[in-house]
Amino acid sequence: MIRIKELKKSFKTEEVETLALNKVNLHVEDGEFVGIMGPSGCGKSTLLNIIGMLDNPTEGSYNFAGNEVAGLKESQRTQLRKGNLGFVFQSFNLIDELTVFENVELPLIYLKENKASRREKVMKVLERMKIAHREKHFPHQLSGGQQQRVAIARAVVTNPKLILADEPTGNLDSKNGLEVMNLLTELNQEGTTIVMVTHSDHDSHFAHRVVNLFDGQIVTESHNRALEARV
């Protein structure tokens, strides 16, 4: 699914150029669950943004499902993202003015699905995430764990090929964090590919493979053989 080769990303100001990613090579297969770890400032979020087509690399190749992404215009990346990628963020990123139902419905509106289809798909995923009884509530009326369930529902309502999770349990207590990781594991077992950035050793054990970044480079990779055998 993902083929990244010799990827570089630099940020320039008038006085200095910072190399955030330096010759990164990474392959992610269909159905994998890959964790990305490393200290703050090592390039994890930059790499996730490029995988998520929110930014372009400075150099190198990024091929997603047979499509070369590096060098695409923003409008082209946006079009490729639709229906293919789902995002789960540490801060939930729900829209305060929209209800739970409306937040989850939003990606389907962008895909121009009709109202009846949207209703069916949203309620199905809300029921799966055990949050359907809150469909008319607003984000501020929910607990952190409930908000992250809504965020996951929004990420998966289009049945994407890939879910990108950025510290998905970072704002949750251990109980809610475990529930979120179990939900991501279930989605992965059903065939969804997941790439997750995390600082948590506990969360990293849910991944089939963990990639460690340091100073913009992949320095080590480790495999969870027991989990990989289930793929």
Coordinates of C-alpha atoms in Angstrom, one line a residue:
M1 CA 0.0 0.0 0.0
I2 CA 2.7 2.5 1.0
R3 CA 6.1 2.7 -0.7
I4 CA 8.3 5.5 0.6
K5 CA 11.8 5.8 -0.9
E6 CA 14.7 8.2 0.0
L7 CA 12.2 10.7 1.3
K8 CA 13.4 14.0 2.6
K9 CA 11.5 17.0 4.1
S10 CA 13.2 20.3 5.0
F11 CA 11.8 23.5 6.4
K12 CA 13.4 26.8 5.5
T13 CA 13.4 30.2 7.1
E14 CA 15.4 33.2 6.1
E15 CA 18.2 32.2 8.4
V16 CA 18.2 28.4 8.7
E17 CA 17.1 25.2 7.0
T18 CA 15.9 22.3 9.2
L19 CA 16.0 18.8 7.9
A20 CA 13.0 17.0 9.4
L21 CA 13.2 13.8 7.5
N22 CA 16.4 12.5 5.9
K23 CA 16.4 9.6 3.4
V24 CA 13.5 7.7 4.9
N25 CA 12.6 4.4 3.3
L26 CA 9.4 2.7 4.5
H27 CA 7.0 0.0 3.1
V28 CA 3.6 -0.7 4.7
E29 CA 1.6 -3.6 3.3
D30 CA -2.1 -3.9 3.1
G31 CA -3.6 -5.0 6.4
E32 CA -0.5 -4.1 8.5
F33 CA -0.6 -2.2 11.8
V34 CA 2.6 -0.1 12.0
G35 CA 3.6 2.0 15.0
I36 CA 6.0 4.9 14.6
M37 CA 7.9 5.9 17.7
G38 CA 10.7 8.3 18.7
P39 CA 11.5 11.4 20.8
S40 CA 9.8 14.7 20.3
G41 CA 11.1 16.5 17.3
C42 CA 12.4 13.4 15.5
G43 CA 10.1 13.7 12.5
K44 CA 7.1 11.5 13.5
S45 CA 4.4 14.0 12.8
T46 CA 6.1 15.2 9.7
L47 CA 6.2 11.7 8.3
L48 CA 2.5 11.1 9.3
N49 CA 1.5 14.4 7.5
I50 CA 3.2 13.3 4.3
I51 CA 1.7 9.8 4.5
G52 CA -1.7 11.5 5.1
M53 CA -1.1 13.7 2.0
L54 CA -1.3 16.9 4.1
D55 CA 2.1 17.9 2.9
N56 CA 4.6 17.1 0.1
P57 CA 8.2 15.8 0.6
T58 CA 11.1 18.0 -0.4
E59 CA 12.7 15.1 -2.2
G60 CA 12.1 11.4 -2.7
S61 CA 9.1 9.2 -3.7
Y62 CA 5.9 8.4 -2.0
N63 CA 3.6 5.8 -3.7
F64 CA 0.2 5.2 -2.2
A65 CA -1.8 2.3 -3.6
G66 CA -0.1 2.6 -7.0
N67 CA -0.3 6.4 -7.1
E68 CA 2.8 8.6 -7.0
V69 CA 1.9 11.3 -4.4
A70 CA 5.2 13.2 -4.2
G71 CA 4.8 16.4 -6.2
L72 CA 1.0 16.4 -6.5
K73 CA -0.8 19.7 -6.1
E74 CA -2.8 20.2 -2.9
S75 CA -6.1 19.8 -4.8
Q76 CA -4.9 16.5 -6.3
R77 CA -3.8 15.2 -2.8
T78 CA -7.2 16.2 -1.4
Q79 CA -9.0 14.2 -4.1
L80 CA -6.8 11.1 -3.5
R81 CA -7.4 11.4 0.3
K82 CA -11.2 11.3 -0.1
G83 CA -12.5 7.9 0.9
N84 CA -9.0 6.4 1.1
L85 CA -7.7 7.8 4.3
G86 CA -9.2 8.3 7.8
F87 CA -7.5 10.4 10.6
V88 CA -7.6 10.0 14.4
F89 CA -6.0 12.7 16.4
Q90 CA -4.9 13.1 20.0
S91 CA -7.0 16.2 20.4
F92 CA -10.1 14.6 18.7
N93 CA -10.5 17.5 16.2
L94 CA -14.3 17.4 16.4
I95 CA -16.2 20.5 15.3
D96 CA -17.8 22.0 18.4
E97 CA -20.8 23.5 16.5
L98 CA -21.8 20.1 15.0
T99 CA -23.6 17.2 16.8
V100 CA -22.0 13.8 17.0
F101 CA -24.1 12.7 14.0
E102 CA -23.1 15.7 12.0
N103 CA -19.4 15.3 12.8
V104 CA -19.4 11.7 11.6
E105 CA -21.5 12.6 8.6
L106 CA -19.1 15.2 7.3
P107 CA -16.8 13.0 5.2
L108 CA -19.8 11.5 3.5
I109 CA -21.0 14.9 2.5
Y110 CA -17.6 15.6 1.0
L111 CA -18.1 12.4 -1.0
K112 CA -21.5 13.7 -2.1
E113 CA -23.4 10.7 -0.9
N114 CA -27.2 11.0 -0.7
K115 CA -29.0 11.7 2.6
A116 CA -30.4 8.3 3.1
S117 CA -27.1 6.6 2.5
R118 CA -25.4 9.0 4.9
R119 CA -27.9 8.3 7.6
E120 CA -27.6 4.5 7.3
K121 CA -23.8 4.6 7.3
V122 CA -23.4 7.0 10.2
M123 CA -25.9 5.2 12.5
K124 CA -24.2 1.9 11.7
V125 CA -20.8 3.1 12.7
L126 CA -22.1 5.0 15.7
E127 CA -23.8 1.8 16.9
R128 CA -20.5 -0.1 16.4
M129 CA -18.6 2.5 18.5
K130 CA -21.4 2.3 21.2
I131 CA -22.0 6.0 20.9
A132 CA -25.3 6.0 18.9
H133 CA -27.3 7.1 22.0
R134 CA -25.3 10.4 21.9
E135 CA -26.0 11.2 18.2
K136 CA -27.7 14.5 19.0
H137 CA -25.2 15.6 21.6
F138 CA -22.4 18.1 21.0
P139 CA -18.7 17.3 21.6
H140 CA -18.5 19.4 24.8
Q141 CA -21.3 17.2 26.3
L142 CA -19.1 14.1 25.9
S143 CA -16.3 12.6 27.9
G144 CA -12.8 12.3 26.4
G145 CA -13.3 8.6 25.7
Q146 CA -16.7 9.3 24.0
Q147 CA -15.2 12.0 21.9
Q148 CA -12.4 9.7 20.7
R149 CA -15.0 7.1 19.8
V150 CA -16.8 9.7 17.7
A151 CA -13.4 10.7 16.1
I152 CA -12.8 7.0 15.2
A153 CA -16.4 6.7 13.8
R154 CA -15.7 9.7 11.6
A155 CA -12.4 8.2 10.4
V156 CA -14.0 4.9 9.4
V157 CA -17.4 5.9 8.1
T158 CA -16.1 6.0 4.5
N159 CA -14.5 2.5 4.9
P160 CA -11.0 3.9 4.2
K161 CA -8.0 1.8 3.1
L162 CA -5.8 3.4 5.6
I163 CA -6.2 5.0 9.1
L164 CA -3.6 7.3 10.4
A165 CA -3.6 7.7 14.2
D166 CA -1.6 10.5 15.9
E167 CA -1.2 9.7 19.6
P168 CA -4.8 8.4 19.7
T169 CA -4.8 7.7 23.5
G170 CA -2.7 10.8 24.5
N171 CA -5.6 12.6 26.1
L172 CA -7.3 9.6 27.6
D173 CA -7.1 7.7 30.9
S174 CA -5.8 4.1 30.8
K175 CA -9.3 2.5 30.7
N176 CA -10.5 4.6 27.8
G177 CA -7.1 4.4 26.1
L178 CA -7.3 0.6 26.2
E179 CA -10.8 0.7 24.7
V180 CA -9.5 2.9 21.8
M181 CA -6.6 0.5 21.1
N182 CA -9.0 -2.4 21.1
L183 CA -11.2 -0.7 18.6
L184 CA -8.2 0.0 16.3
T185 CA -7.2 -3.6 16.7
E186 CA -10.6 -4.8 15.6
L187 CA -10.6 -2.5 12.6
N188 CA -7.2 -3.8 11.6
Q189 CA -8.2 -7.4 12.0
E190 CA -11.1 -6.7 9.6
G191 CA -8.5 -5.5 7.0
T192 CA -7.9 -1.8 7.6
T193 CA -4.3 -0.8 7.4
I194 CA -3.2 1.4 10.4
V195 CA -0.2 3.6 10.8
M196 CA 0.0 5.1 14.4
V197 CA 2.4 7.6 15.9
T198 CA 2.8 7.0 19.6
H199 CA 5.0 7.7 22.6
S200 CA 3.4 4.9 24.5
D201 CA 5.2 1.6 24.9
H202 CA 1.9 0.0 25.9
D203 CA 0.2 1.1 22.7
S204 CA 3.1 0.1 20.5
H205 CA 2.5 -3.5 21.5
F206 CA -0.7 -3.5 19.6
A207 CA 1.2 -2.9 16.3
H208 CA 2.6 -5.7 14.1
R209 CA 5.8 -3.7 13.5
V210 CA 7.3 -0.6 15.3
V211 CA 9.5 1.8 13.4
N212 CA 11.8 4.0 15.5
L213 CA 12.8 7.5 14.3
F214 CA 15.7 9.6 15.5
D215 CA 16.8 12.9 14.0
G216 CA 14.6 12.3 10.9
Q217 CA 15.9 8.8 10.1
I218 CA 14.6 5.3 10.8
V219 CA 17.1 3.8 13.1
T220 CA 15.5 0.5 14.1
E221 CA 12.5 -1.7 13.4
S222 CA 11.0 -4.4 15.6
H223 CA 8.3 -7.0 14.9
N224 CA 5.6 -8.5 17.0
R225 CA 5.7 -12.0 15.5
A226 CA 2.7 -13.2 17.5
L227 CA 0.5 -10.4 16.0
E228 CA 2.0 -10.7 12.5
A229 CA 1.0 -14.3 12.4
R230 CA -2.7 -13.3 12.7
V231 CA -2.6 -11.0 9.6

